[in-house]
Structures are given as structure tokens and as C-alpha cells.
Coordinates of C-alpha atoms in Angstrom, one line a residue:
Chain A
M1 CA 74.1 122.8 92.0
T2 CA 76.8 122.4 94.6
A3 CA 76.5 126.0 95.7
E4 CA 76.9 127.2 99.3
T5 CA 78.8 124.1 100.3
T6 CA 80.3 124.9 103.6
D7 CA 83.3 122.7 104.5
H8 CA 84.8 123.1 107.9
A9 CA 88.3 122.6 106.7
G10 CA 90.8 122.2 109.5
A11 CA 88.4 123.4 112.1
A12 CA 90.3 121.7 114.9
S13 CA 93.3 124.1 114.4
T14 CA 91.3 127.3 114.1
H15 CA 91.3 128.3 117.7
S16 CA 94.9 127.4 118.6
A17 CA 97.8 129.8 118.5
P18 CA 98.5 131.6 115.3
P19 CA 100.2 129.3 112.8
A20 CA 103.8 130.1 112.0
P21 CA 104.4 131.6 108.5
G22 CA 104.7 128.9 105.9
S23 CA 103.1 126.2 108.1
P24 CA 100.4 124.0 106.6
L25 CA 97.9 125.5 109.1
E26 CA 97.8 128.6 106.8
Q27 CA 95.2 126.8 104.7
T28 CA 92.7 127.0 107.5
G29 CA 89.5 128.7 106.4
A30 CA 90.4 128.2 102.8
Y31 CA 87.7 128.1 100.1
R32 CA 86.1 124.9 99.0
G33 CA 83.2 124.0 96.8
A34 CA 81.7 126.2 94.1
A35 CA 80.2 129.1 96.1
V36 CA 81.3 131.7 93.5
L37 CA 79.4 129.8 90.7
G38 CA 76.4 129.3 92.9
W39 CA 76.3 132.9 94.0
V40 CA 76.6 134.3 90.4
L41 CA 73.8 132.0 89.1
S42 CA 71.5 132.8 92.0
Q43 CA 72.2 136.6 91.6
H44 CA 71.1 136.4 88.0
R45 CA 68.3 133.7 88.2
R46 CA 65.6 136.2 87.5
A47 CA 67.4 137.5 84.3
L48 CA 68.1 134.0 83.2
L49 CA 64.4 133.1 83.6
L50 CA 63.1 136.1 81.7
W51 CA 65.6 135.7 78.9
G52 CA 64.7 132.1 78.6
L53 CA 61.1 133.0 78.4
A54 CA 61.8 135.6 75.7
V55 CA 63.8 133.2 73.6
A56 CA 61.1 130.5 74.0
V57 CA 58.4 132.9 72.8
V58 CA 60.4 134.1 69.8
A59 CA 61.3 130.6 68.8
A60 CA 57.7 129.4 69.2
I61 CA 56.2 132.3 67.2
Y62 CA 58.6 131.8 64.3
V63 CA 58.3 128.0 64.2
S64 CA 54.5 128.2 64.3
F65 CA 54.4 130.6 61.4
Y66 CA 55.9 128.1 59.0
P67 CA 52.8 126.0 58.3
A68 CA 50.9 129.2 57.6
M69 CA 53.5 130.7 55.2
G70 CA 56.2 128.4 54.1
D71 CA 54.1 125.3 53.4
T72 CA 51.8 127.2 51.1
G73 CA 54.7 128.4 49.0
E74 CA 53.9 132.0 49.8
L75 CA 57.3 132.6 51.3
E76 CA 59.1 131.0 48.3
A77 CA 57.1 133.3 46.0
L78 CA 58.0 136.3 48.1
V79 CA 61.6 135.4 48.1
E80 CA 61.8 134.7 44.4
G81 CA 61.1 138.3 43.8
L82 CA 64.3 139.3 45.5
P83 CA 67.7 139.5 43.7
D84 CA 69.8 136.3 43.9
G85 CA 72.6 138.0 45.8
L86 CA 70.3 139.2 48.5
I87 CA 68.7 135.8 48.8
A88 CA 72.1 134.3 49.3
A89 CA 73.2 137.0 51.8
L90 CA 70.1 136.5 53.9
G91 CA 70.5 132.8 53.7
Y92 CA 67.1 132.4 52.2
D93 CA 68.1 129.8 49.6
G94 CA 66.2 127.0 51.2
I95 CA 63.4 129.0 52.7
G96 CA 60.8 126.8 51.0
T97 CA 61.6 123.8 53.2
A98 CA 61.0 123.7 56.9
A99 CA 64.6 123.1 57.7
G100 CA 65.7 126.0 55.5
Y101 CA 63.1 128.2 57.0
L102 CA 64.2 127.4 60.6
E103 CA 67.8 127.9 59.6
S104 CA 67.3 131.3 58.1
T105 CA 65.0 132.6 60.8
V106 CA 65.4 131.0 64.3
F107 CA 68.8 129.4 64.2
G108 CA 70.5 131.7 61.6
L109 CA 69.3 135.1 62.9
L110 CA 67.0 135.5 65.8
A111 CA 68.4 133.1 68.3
P112 CA 72.0 134.2 67.6
I113 CA 71.0 137.8 68.1
L114 CA 69.0 137.3 71.3
L115 CA 71.6 135.0 72.8
L116 CA 74.5 137.3 71.8
V117 CA 72.9 140.4 73.3
F118 CA 72.4 138.6 76.6
A119 CA 75.7 136.7 76.6
L120 CA 78.0 139.6 75.6
A121 CA 76.5 141.9 78.2
F122 CA 76.7 139.1 80.8
A123 CA 80.3 138.2 79.9
A124 CA 81.4 141.8 80.0
R125 CA 79.7 142.3 83.4
L126 CA 81.0 139.1 85.1
I127 CA 84.5 140.3 85.6
A128 CA 85.0 143.8 84.1
G129 CA 81.6 145.2 85.0
E130 CA 81.8 144.1 88.6
E131 CA 85.4 145.1 88.9
E132 CA 84.5 148.6 87.7
S133 CA 81.6 148.9 90.1
G134 CA 83.8 147.5 92.9
E135 CA 81.4 144.6 93.7
L136 CA 84.1 142.0 93.0
E137 CA 86.5 143.3 95.6
L138 CA 85.2 141.3 98.5
E139 CA 85.3 138.1 96.5
L140 CA 88.9 138.8 95.3
T141 CA 90.2 139.7 98.7
A142 CA 88.6 136.6 100.3
P143 CA 90.7 133.4 100.3
V144 CA 89.7 132.5 96.7
G145 CA 92.4 132.5 94.1
R146 CA 92.0 134.8 91.1
R147 CA 92.1 131.8 88.8
R148 CA 89.3 130.2 90.8
V149 CA 87.1 133.3 90.6
Y150 CA 87.8 133.6 86.8
L151 CA 87.1 130.0 86.0
E152 CA 84.0 129.7 88.2
R153 CA 82.5 132.8 86.7
A154 CA 83.4 131.4 83.2
V155 CA 81.5 128.3 84.1
A156 CA 78.5 130.5 85.1
L157 CA 78.7 132.1 81.7
A158 CA 78.8 128.8 79.9
I159 CA 75.8 127.5 81.9
A160 CA 73.8 130.7 81.2
V161 CA 74.5 130.5 77.4
S162 CA 73.8 126.7 77.3
W163 CA 70.5 127.3 79.1
L164 CA 69.3 129.8 76.5
G165 CA 70.5 127.5 73.7
V166 CA 68.7 124.5 75.2
V167 CA 65.5 126.5 75.5
T168 CA 65.8 127.5 71.8
G169 CA 66.4 123.9 70.8
T170 CA 63.8 122.4 73.0
V171 CA 61.0 124.7 72.0
S172 CA 61.9 124.2 68.3
L173 CA 62.0 120.4 68.8
L174 CA 58.7 120.3 70.5
L175 CA 56.9 122.5 67.9
V176 CA 58.5 120.7 65.0
A177 CA 57.1 117.5 66.4
A178 CA 53.7 119.0 67.3
L179 CA 53.3 120.6 63.8
D180 CA 54.8 117.6 62.1
L181 CA 57.4 119.6 60.2
E182 CA 60.1 118.0 58.1
V183 CA 63.0 118.6 60.3
A184 CA 64.9 115.6 61.7
A185 CA 65.6 115.6 65.4
W186 CA 69.3 114.8 65.3
P187 CA 70.4 117.7 63.1
L188 CA 68.2 120.0 65.2
V189 CA 70.0 118.8 68.3
T190 CA 73.5 119.3 66.8
T191 CA 72.5 122.7 65.4
T192 CA 71.5 123.7 68.9
V193 CA 74.9 122.6 70.1
G194 CA 76.4 124.8 67.2
L195 CA 74.3 127.8 68.3
I196 CA 75.6 127.4 71.9
L197 CA 79.2 127.1 70.7
L198 CA 78.9 130.1 68.4
V199 CA 77.6 132.3 71.2
L200 CA 80.1 130.9 73.7
A201 CA 83.0 131.7 71.4
M202 CA 81.9 135.4 71.1
A203 CA 81.0 135.6 74.8
A204 CA 84.4 134.1 75.7
I205 CA 86.1 136.9 73.7
S206 CA 84.1 139.5 75.7
Y207 CA 84.8 137.7 78.9
A208 CA 88.5 137.5 78.2
V209 CA 89.0 141.0 77.0
G210 CA 87.1 142.2 80.1
A211 CA 89.3 140.1 82.4
A212 CA 92.5 141.3 80.6
T213 CA 91.5 145.0 80.7
G214 CA 89.0 145.4 83.5
R215 CA 87.0 147.6 81.2
R216 CA 83.4 146.7 80.5
A217 CA 83.1 148.8 77.4
W218 CA 86.2 147.2 75.8
A219 CA 84.8 143.8 76.6
L220 CA 81.5 144.5 75.0
G221 CA 83.1 146.1 72.0
A222 CA 85.4 143.2 71.4
G223 CA 82.7 140.5 71.5
A224 CA 80.2 142.6 69.5
G225 CA 82.9 143.6 67.0
V226 CA 83.8 140.0 66.3
A227 CA 80.2 139.0 66.1
V228 CA 79.2 141.7 63.6
A229 CA 82.3 141.1 61.5
G230 CA 81.7 137.4 61.5
Y231 CA 78.1 137.8 60.5
M232 CA 78.9 140.2 57.7
A233 CA 81.6 138.0 56.4
N234 CA 79.3 135.1 56.3
A235 CA 76.5 137.1 54.6
L236 CA 78.7 138.8 52.0
A237 CA 80.9 135.8 51.1
P238 CA 78.3 134.4 48.7
L239 CA 78.1 137.7 46.9
L240 CA 81.8 137.7 46.1
E241 CA 83.3 135.8 43.1
D242 CA 85.9 134.2 45.3
G243 CA 84.2 134.6 48.6
A244 CA 84.9 131.2 50.0
W245 CA 88.0 132.4 51.9
L246 CA 85.9 135.1 53.6
A247 CA 83.4 132.5 54.8
R248 CA 86.1 130.3 56.1
L249 CA 87.1 133.2 58.5
S250 CA 83.6 133.6 59.9
P251 CA 82.4 131.8 63.0
F252 CA 78.9 132.1 61.7
A253 CA 79.9 130.1 58.6
W254 CA 81.5 127.5 60.8
Y255 CA 78.2 127.1 62.5
L256 CA 75.7 127.6 59.6
S257 CA 77.4 126.4 56.4
E258 CA 76.2 123.2 54.6
D259 CA 72.8 123.3 56.2
P260 CA 73.2 122.0 59.7
L261 CA 69.5 121.5 60.1
V262 CA 69.5 119.0 57.2
H263 CA 72.9 117.4 57.6
G264 CA 73.9 118.1 61.1
L265 CA 76.5 120.4 62.5
R266 CA 79.9 120.0 60.8
G267 CA 82.5 118.6 63.2
A268 CA 85.2 121.0 61.9
G269 CA 83.0 124.0 62.5
A270 CA 82.1 122.9 66.0
A271 CA 85.8 122.3 66.7
G272 CA 86.7 125.7 65.4
L273 CA 84.2 127.4 67.7
L274 CA 85.3 125.4 70.7
V275 CA 88.9 126.3 70.0
V276 CA 88.1 130.1 69.8
A277 CA 86.3 129.8 73.1
V278 CA 89.0 127.9 74.9
V279 CA 91.9 130.0 73.6
A280 CA 90.1 133.2 74.6
I281 CA 89.4 131.9 78.1
V282 CA 93.0 130.8 78.5
V283 CA 94.5 134.0 77.2
G284 CA 92.1 136.0 79.3
L285 CA 93.2 134.0 82.4
L286 CA 96.9 134.6 81.8
A287 CA 96.4 138.3 81.5
Y288 CA 94.0 138.4 84.5
E289 CA 96.5 136.7 86.8
R290 CA 99.2 139.2 86.0
R291 CA 97.5 142.6 86.1
D292 CA 96.5 145.1 88.8
L293 CA 92.8 144.9 89.8
G294 CA 90.4 147.7 90.2
V295 CA 92.6 150.5 88.8
Chain B
M1 CA 112.9 140.2 110.5
S2 CA 111.2 139.4 113.7
A3 CA 108.6 136.6 113.6
D4 CA 106.2 139.1 115.3
T5 CA 106.2 141.4 112.3
V6 CA 102.8 141.0 110.6
I7 CA 103.1 143.6 107.9
R8 CA 106.4 144.9 106.4
T9 CA 107.1 147.0 103.4
E10 CA 110.5 148.3 102.3
G11 CA 111.0 150.9 99.6
L12 CA 107.5 150.0 98.2
V13 CA 106.9 151.8 94.9
K14 CA 103.7 151.7 92.8
A15 CA 103.7 153.6 89.6
Y16 CA 100.9 154.0 87.1
G17 CA 101.3 155.0 83.5
S18 CA 104.6 155.7 81.8
G19 CA 106.8 158.5 80.5
N20 CA 105.6 162.0 81.2
R21 CA 102.3 160.7 82.5
R22 CA 103.9 158.4 85.1
V23 CA 102.3 158.8 88.5
L24 CA 103.8 157.5 91.7
A25 CA 101.1 156.4 94.0
L26 CA 103.7 154.9 96.4
D27 CA 107.2 156.4 96.4
G28 CA 109.4 154.2 98.7
L29 CA 107.0 153.4 101.5
D30 CA 108.6 151.7 104.6
L31 CA 106.3 150.2 107.1
E32 CA 106.5 147.7 109.9
V33 CA 103.5 146.5 111.9
Q34 CA 104.0 144.2 114.9
R35 CA 101.7 141.4 116.0
G36 CA 99.0 142.6 118.4
E37 CA 99.2 146.3 117.8
V38 CA 96.5 148.6 116.5
F39 CA 98.3 150.6 113.9
G40 CA 96.8 153.8 112.5
F41 CA 97.6 154.6 108.9
L42 CA 96.8 158.3 108.4
G43 CA 97.0 160.6 105.4
P44 CA 95.0 162.9 103.2
N45 CA 93.0 161.4 100.3
G46 CA 95.2 160.3 97.5
A47 CA 98.3 159.9 99.8
G48 CA 98.6 156.2 99.0
K49 CA 96.7 154.6 101.9
S50 CA 94.4 152.5 99.8
T51 CA 97.2 151.7 97.3
T52 CA 99.3 150.3 100.1
I53 CA 96.4 148.2 101.4
R54 CA 95.6 146.9 98.0
V55 CA 99.2 145.8 97.5
L56 CA 99.0 143.9 100.8
L57 CA 95.9 142.1 99.6
D58 CA 97.5 141.2 96.2
Q59 CA 95.0 143.4 94.2
L60 CA 97.9 145.5 93.0
R61 CA 101.5 144.3 92.2
P62 CA 104.3 146.6 93.4
T63 CA 106.5 148.3 90.8
A64 CA 109.5 148.1 93.0
G65 CA 110.4 147.4 96.6
M66 CA 109.0 144.6 98.8
A67 CA 105.8 143.9 100.8
E68 CA 105.3 141.1 103.2
V69 CA 102.3 139.9 105.2
F70 CA 103.0 137.2 107.8
G71 CA 106.5 137.0 106.3
R72 CA 105.5 136.2 102.7
S73 CA 104.8 138.4 99.7
P74 CA 101.1 138.9 99.0
V75 CA 101.6 137.1 95.7
D76 CA 103.3 134.0 97.2
G77 CA 101.1 133.9 100.3
G78 CA 98.0 134.2 98.1
V79 CA 94.9 132.4 99.3
G80 CA 96.6 131.2 102.5
T81 CA 97.5 134.7 103.6
R82 CA 94.1 136.1 102.7
A83 CA 92.4 133.4 104.8
R84 CA 94.0 135.1 107.9
I85 CA 92.9 138.6 107.0
G86 CA 89.7 140.4 107.5
Y87 CA 89.4 143.4 105.1
L88 CA 87.0 146.3 104.9
P89 CA 87.4 148.2 101.6
G90 CA 87.6 151.9 101.6
E91 CA 85.0 152.2 98.8
L92 CA 82.6 149.4 99.6
A93 CA 80.4 148.5 96.6
M94 CA 77.7 146.0 97.0
G95 CA 74.5 145.5 95.0
G96 CA 72.0 143.0 93.9
R97 CA 68.8 141.6 95.1
A98 CA 70.3 139.4 97.7
S99 CA 69.6 140.3 101.3
A100 CA 72.4 141.4 103.7
G101 CA 72.2 138.1 105.4
E102 CA 72.5 136.1 102.2
L103 CA 75.6 138.2 101.2
L104 CA 77.2 137.6 104.5
H105 CA 76.5 133.9 104.3
H106 CA 78.0 133.9 100.8
L107 CA 81.1 135.7 102.1
T108 CA 81.6 133.1 104.9
A109 CA 81.2 130.3 102.3
L110 CA 84.2 131.8 100.6
R111 CA 86.1 131.1 103.8
G112 CA 85.0 127.5 104.2
G113 CA 82.1 128.6 106.4
R114 CA 84.2 130.2 109.1
G115 CA 82.3 132.8 111.1
A116 CA 78.8 132.0 109.8
E117 CA 77.7 131.4 113.4
R118 CA 78.5 135.0 114.4
I119 CA 76.5 136.7 111.7
D120 CA 73.3 137.1 113.8
D121 CA 75.2 138.3 116.8
L122 CA 77.2 140.9 115.0
A123 CA 74.2 142.1 113.0
E124 CA 72.3 142.6 116.3
R125 CA 75.2 144.4 117.8
L126 CA 75.5 146.9 114.9
T127 CA 71.6 147.0 114.5
L128 CA 71.7 145.7 110.9
D129 CA 68.5 144.2 109.5
L130 CA 69.7 141.1 107.7
D131 CA 66.5 140.6 105.7
R132 CA 66.7 143.8 103.7
P133 CA 68.0 143.7 100.2
I134 CA 71.5 145.1 99.7
R135 CA 70.6 147.4 96.9
G136 CA 68.1 149.3 99.2
L137 CA 70.6 149.8 102.0
S138 CA 71.8 153.3 103.0
K139 CA 75.5 154.0 103.0
G140 CA 75.7 153.5 106.7
N141 CA 73.9 150.2 106.6
K142 CA 76.2 149.0 103.8
Q143 CA 79.2 150.0 105.9
K144 CA 77.8 147.8 108.7
V145 CA 77.7 144.9 106.3
G146 CA 81.3 145.7 105.4
V147 CA 82.4 145.9 109.1
I148 CA 80.6 142.6 109.9
Q149 CA 82.2 140.6 107.1
A150 CA 85.6 141.8 108.1
F151 CA 85.3 140.7 111.7
L152 CA 83.2 137.5 111.2
H153 CA 85.9 134.9 111.0
R154 CA 88.0 136.4 113.8
P155 CA 91.0 137.1 111.6
E156 CA 94.5 137.4 112.9
L157 CA 94.9 140.6 110.9
L158 CA 92.2 143.2 110.3
I159 CA 92.9 145.6 107.5
L160 CA 90.3 148.4 107.7
D161 CA 90.3 151.1 105.1
E162 CA 88.5 154.2 106.4
P163 CA 86.3 152.0 108.6
T164 CA 84.2 154.6 110.3
S165 CA 83.1 156.5 107.2
G166 CA 79.3 156.4 107.0
L167 CA 78.8 155.2 110.6
D168 CA 76.9 157.4 113.0
P169 CA 78.7 158.3 116.3
L170 CA 76.9 155.5 118.3
L171 CA 78.0 152.9 115.8
Q172 CA 81.5 154.3 115.6
H173 CA 81.7 153.8 119.3
E174 CA 80.5 150.1 118.9
F175 CA 82.9 149.6 116.1
L176 CA 85.9 150.9 118.2
A177 CA 84.8 148.5 120.9
M178 CA 85.0 145.7 118.4
V179 CA 88.5 146.8 117.4
R180 CA 89.6 146.7 121.1
E181 CA 88.0 143.3 121.6
A182 CA 89.8 141.9 118.5
Q183 CA 93.1 143.3 119.9
A184 CA 92.4 141.7 123.2
D185 CA 91.9 138.4 121.4
G186 CA 95.4 138.8 119.9
A187 CA 94.5 140.3 116.5
T188 CA 96.6 142.9 114.7
V189 CA 94.7 145.8 113.4
F190 CA 95.8 148.1 110.6
M191 CA 93.4 150.9 110.0
S192 CA 93.6 153.8 107.7
S193 CA 91.9 157.2 108.1
H194 CA 92.2 160.8 107.0
V195 CA 91.1 162.0 110.4
L196 CA 93.3 161.6 113.5
S197 CA 90.4 161.6 115.9
E198 CA 88.9 158.5 114.2
V199 CA 91.9 156.3 115.2
E200 CA 93.3 158.0 118.2
S201 CA 91.2 156.3 120.9
V202 CA 92.3 152.8 119.8
A203 CA 95.6 153.1 117.9
G204 CA 98.9 152.7 119.6
R205 CA 101.3 153.8 116.9
V206 CA 100.3 156.0 113.9
A207 CA 102.1 156.4 110.6
I208 CA 101.4 159.5 108.6
V209 CA 101.6 159.0 104.8
R210 CA 101.8 161.7 102.3
A211 CA 102.6 161.5 98.6
G212 CA 103.3 157.8 98.9
R213 CA 105.9 158.1 101.7
I214 CA 105.8 157.8 105.5
V215 CA 106.5 161.3 106.8
D216 CA 106.0 160.6 110.4
L217 CA 105.6 157.6 112.7
D218 CA 104.9 157.9 116.4
E219 CA 102.7 157.0 119.3
V220 CA 99.3 158.5 118.9
A221 CA 99.7 160.5 122.1
T222 CA 102.8 162.1 120.9
L223 CA 101.2 163.1 117.6
R224 CA 98.3 164.5 119.5
H225 CA 100.7 166.6 121.5
H226 CA 102.3 167.8 118.4
A227 CA 99.0 168.7 116.9
G228 CA 97.9 170.6 120.0
Q229 CA 94.7 172.6 120.4
R230 CA 93.3 175.8 119.1
I231 CA 92.3 178.0 122.0
E232 CA 90.0 181.0 121.8
L233 CA 89.5 183.1 124.9
R234 CA 87.2 186.2 125.0
F235 CA 87.6 188.8 127.7
D236 CA 85.5 191.7 128.9
A237 CA 88.3 194.1 127.9
P238 CA 91.2 194.1 125.4
V239 CA 94.3 192.3 126.5
E240 CA 98.1 192.4 125.7
P241 CA 99.4 189.4 123.7
A242 CA 102.9 189.5 125.1
P243 CA 102.4 187.8 128.5
F244 CA 100.4 185.0 126.8
A245 CA 103.0 184.4 124.1
A246 CA 105.6 183.9 126.8
L247 CA 103.7 181.0 128.4
P248 CA 105.1 177.4 128.0
G249 CA 103.4 175.5 125.2
V250 CA 101.6 178.5 123.8
S251 CA 102.4 179.8 120.3
D252 CA 100.8 181.7 117.4
V253 CA 99.2 184.2 119.6
E254 CA 96.8 186.6 118.0
V255 CA 94.7 189.3 119.7
E256 CA 91.8 191.0 118.1
D257 CA 90.2 193.5 120.5
S258 CA 89.2 191.5 123.5
T259 CA 89.5 188.1 121.8
L260 CA 92.7 186.0 122.1
R261 CA 93.5 183.1 119.8
C262 CA 96.5 180.8 120.2
L263 CA 97.9 177.3 119.7
L264 CA 98.5 175.2 122.7
R265 CA 100.7 172.1 122.9
G266 CA 100.9 170.3 126.2
E267 CA 99.1 171.1 129.5
P268 CA 96.7 174.1 129.6
D269 CA 97.5 174.9 133.3
A270 CA 99.7 177.9 132.7
L271 CA 97.4 179.4 130.1
L272 CA 94.4 179.0 132.3
K273 CA 96.1 180.6 135.3
A274 CA 97.3 183.6 133.1
A275 CA 93.7 184.0 131.7
A276 CA 92.3 183.9 135.3
G277 CA 93.9 187.2 135.9
H278 CA 91.3 188.7 133.5
H279 CA 87.6 188.4 133.3
V280 CA 86.9 185.6 130.8
T281 CA 83.5 185.8 129.1
R282 CA 83.8 182.9 126.8
W283 CA 86.3 180.2 125.8
S284 CA 86.8 177.2 123.4
A285 CA 89.4 174.6 122.8
T286 CA 89.4 172.6 119.5
D287 CA 91.7 169.6 118.8
R288 CA 93.6 170.3 115.6
E289 CA 93.2 167.9 112.8
L290 CA 95.6 166.0 110.7
E291 CA 95.5 168.7 108.0
D292 CA 97.2 171.0 110.5
L293 CA 99.8 168.4 111.2
F294 CA 100.6 168.2 107.6
L295 CA 100.9 172.0 107.4
D296 CA 103.4 171.8 110.3
H297 CA 105.4 169.1 108.5
Y298 CA 105.8 171.3 105.5
R299 CA 106.3 174.5 107.3
M300 CA 110.1 174.4 107.3
P301 CA 112.2 175.1 109.2
V302 CA 110.6 174.6 112.5
T303 CA 110.9 177.6 114.8
P304 CA 113.3 177.3 117.8
E305 CA 110.5 178.0 120.3
E306 CA 108.4 175.1 119.0
V307 CA 111.4 172.8 119.3
A308 CA 111.9 174.0 122.8
D309 CA 108.3 173.5 123.6
D310 CA 108.2 170.0 122.3
D311 CA 111.4 168.9 124.1
R312 CA 110.1 170.1 127.4

């Protein structure tokens, strides 16, 4: 972390006569380093640790359950009693295998929900929430450009989401190895990347809407709306006769289709999620640089 | 434009909303603040003080008209302009687990570290405990953090929005001393308030803003003279109002039994001498506040006697 870097830029000129307008001396005392990023992370370090712990515990519990349930065929027997459509909607098609079990529990449902709850709230708070409360004013009136504030805080969001994704992946990987489950390491790593990209895409939408409007509620609503719609589209698509088009629209399908824990994350799916995240961040920035702040 | 003009606005307009719900926060505001002066920016709440300030800091973008700080628009000047400004927001919001010291160090890091070496001195001067977490601080203590962060880097221009709100009288005194020192060091100070008495001991010129326009601009002493004092005199017997009403600088005379109330502009000498002819049992003199000045501004037309008094 390069936080709290203190450069003494142009210190020699600081105490001389006031610089003429437009002279290069105007840059004196300008911002360097990544103090905004460091500050945001240090302000939320406790929340990040606690969320990491929660995600680790949930992942550990679910992975450790598999030998007791899935391996004995009990889960499969349970699921067989359900209607085919419901099985497809829940993604339980492959629940009898370790990879299928992990995909329908940890990576397909619990981790996305936990990470999204944290990430959407965090994204909505980082710009819109702190603008509404007024906390951002001192940062934005300091010699730090709006773009800089926006991008450093976006990086903080990406780091936070990646951290929770990495915790999920690492705990799963360790337990899969410890319990000797039949899940290959590489697909698990790429699925973890997919999980991070999925959550980042939704969080980027919240972040961007928050930056464009300055309203925390709208930011939360936009991200949560896309997440719920995307999840529903992915769950309902298998039930429809020609549901493939619906699944193609869903970020959840980009991440989960074709069993990433068996075959690895699809490149096209990963690219789609990345594009959503980047486009959202760019559009949010353009709007943020043009609007009135704190109104 | 003179090179010594630090802040300039011309016909500055800021509108919110559109159509029937269009609200003008600023309605053609003209302002010029010269290098080295302490400029008071006075007006009631909602007059447009904070809006003006937030345009100068590029938080708000003008609807029409122009604004310049150090000869450049706030948008063009951007980071370079803000590096030369120390700003105390009117509604200071701070939270989090960080201590006051950590926050101040963070804020100096945003300025390339400038001013970090003064944190301890200024905290001691304003009696702020740097180790306490921000979220537990009282309003007054938060205001101290706000004042300190504005002064830390010895900015060329201090923009202070309602700076003394929340500070107790002792600290107000210390704060005003800091303003004077900054001015002695060559800084320009632009401070807003809704109370004349808050700025009158340090400000040179004062602009009065109302409904998004400057309605008066003058030396603070002149404004104080215009505002005058409310005088109340109690005698041991009823008095006639007429002799008092005829005195120079005295107006709005009311007598109720043995109590006389009037408005005094200028020296009290003649009034005191006239009162000395009676037995005075009690007296009080209160400086009139800005609200009264506004009333005067909108009490049109001004009576001839008042004009005569003022031109004396």
C-alpha cells in the first residue's frame, strides 16, 4: 500500500511571493500518491476483515458439508424428488458431484449474495453516500481532481471485492484439497475470478449511478435491480422453451453457464462482465465530472 | 481586471430545477475581493452565501455569468487553484473511527504534505485533543478540526463559511486572532456569516447578500453606523418624547410611561446630555443585528431625516 505518501512537491517555492496566475508555481502543494485510496481502505479495514471472516465461515461450512451429504447420494436423492424445472432453476442439475454442489451452493448462490450485499452498499456509499452526508466535501475541495477522487475510490471498491472473492476461492481451494474432493484447482481459480468480475460489474453500476446522481438510494437500487433481474433471468431461462436468449442477457449466466467449476470460466463470459464494469465506470466518471456536487 | 483581484464574479447566476420549479440561488451576483483584505460576506440563511462559495471551489457550476479565483475560472484553475485555498465548509460533516490527528494528517497528504508540521501547534492553540475519534467529537470540537485544516497549509486565500458557528467565545477570540495573523502574512480572507458582530472585528469591507444578489457593499464601520444601536432609558418620572426625537442621530423614539426607547446612529453624546437633565434609573444599549439592516434595506423609501442623519 502506497498510502499516506507525502511528497514535498516544489517545497522550495512555497514560501516565496505568491505566484502569478497561470504560472507553473500554481502546482505547489498539489496532490501526489494514493492517499485517497489508502484512506478509504484504512477507514473500512474493520468492515473488510469482518466480511472476509463471514464469507470464509460460510464457504467453509458449505464445502465441509459435502462429504456428509453429497458423497452419500443423499442430496441427489433429495433433489430427484423435485420437479425438473425447479432443479434447473436452482442449478441443482449436477448436485451429485462435488463441482456441481459447490457451483450450486457456494459459487452460484451464497458467495454472490454475500459479496453483492457488501459490494453494492460499499459502492453506493463511496461517492453518493459520503456526498449526501457531506463527508466527501473536504476531499473534493482539496487539490485533488474529481477524476482522481473517483478513480481512486473505484480502485478501493475493486480491491475490497477482490479481497472477498479471494477469501471465498482460497477457503474453497484449501478445503477441497483437505477433504480430497473432486474439484480441479484451475477451474476453481477461474471461477473465483468470475465471481469477482460478476460482483464488480454490479458494484460498478451502483458506483456509477451514485456518482452520476449523488443519491445513495438510486445507486443501491440500480445495482440491486440489475443483480436481481440478472439472477432471475438466469434461473428462469431453463424453464422457457426458447430461454437461451434470456440467459444470454444475464450476467449470472455469463459467469455460471457451462459449469465453470468443471471446465473453467468462459472467456466470453469474463469479457462481458469486464466490459459492463468498465463501461459503467467510464460513464459514471463522465457524468460525475460535469455535475454539481452536494446539492 | 487588476492582478490584485483574488475573487471576482460578474452577473453570477445559479439556478436549480426548471420551468415553474426553477429556483434562483444566485441572481446576478457581482463581487470583487482584493488581495490582502478580510472580506465579510453577510446574509441571512438561504441568501446564496454557500452557493457562491461552492461555485468558487468548483463544487457547483454556474448557470450564467462568470466567476474567477486568482484570475481563472474555478473549472479551469481546478487543482492548481484549490492548492492555494484553505476552505472551511459551512456544514462540516466528518465521521469514522479515525482520530482527529489522523484525519488532519490525511488532509495534509491531499496537499502533498504541506502544513503537517503545524498540526500539533494549531491543535494546542485551539485546545483540540488529536487522539479522540472524530465520530465522538462535539460540534465545537469538529469545528476546531475544520478551522485547523483550513489554516494548516498557510493558504493565500482562506474561504471560511460561517467559521465561528459552534465555537465558544474564548475560541472565537482565538480564531479571530488566527484570521488577523493570516492577513498579516499576506493572505486574503473571505468569510461568510449571518451575524454582523461575528465579522466586524476583523473584516474591512462587507458585502450584504440577499436573494442571490449583493444589496450593499461597504466598510464594516459604515455598516455598523447604519445599523446603529437600540437604546433604552428608564427615568424616575415620565418624559416627553419630542426633545429626544429632535436630537441628532436619534430616531424611532417611543415613550411608555417613564421608559424611553429609540434608535441611535452615530455618537451618543447629545442623547446622554439630554438624558442627564432627568433622573436616569436604568439604561441599556444594544447593537442592532443584520436582520435589522435588512429591514432598513427593504423599508422604502428612506425617510428624509434618516438620510440627513447619515450624511452628517
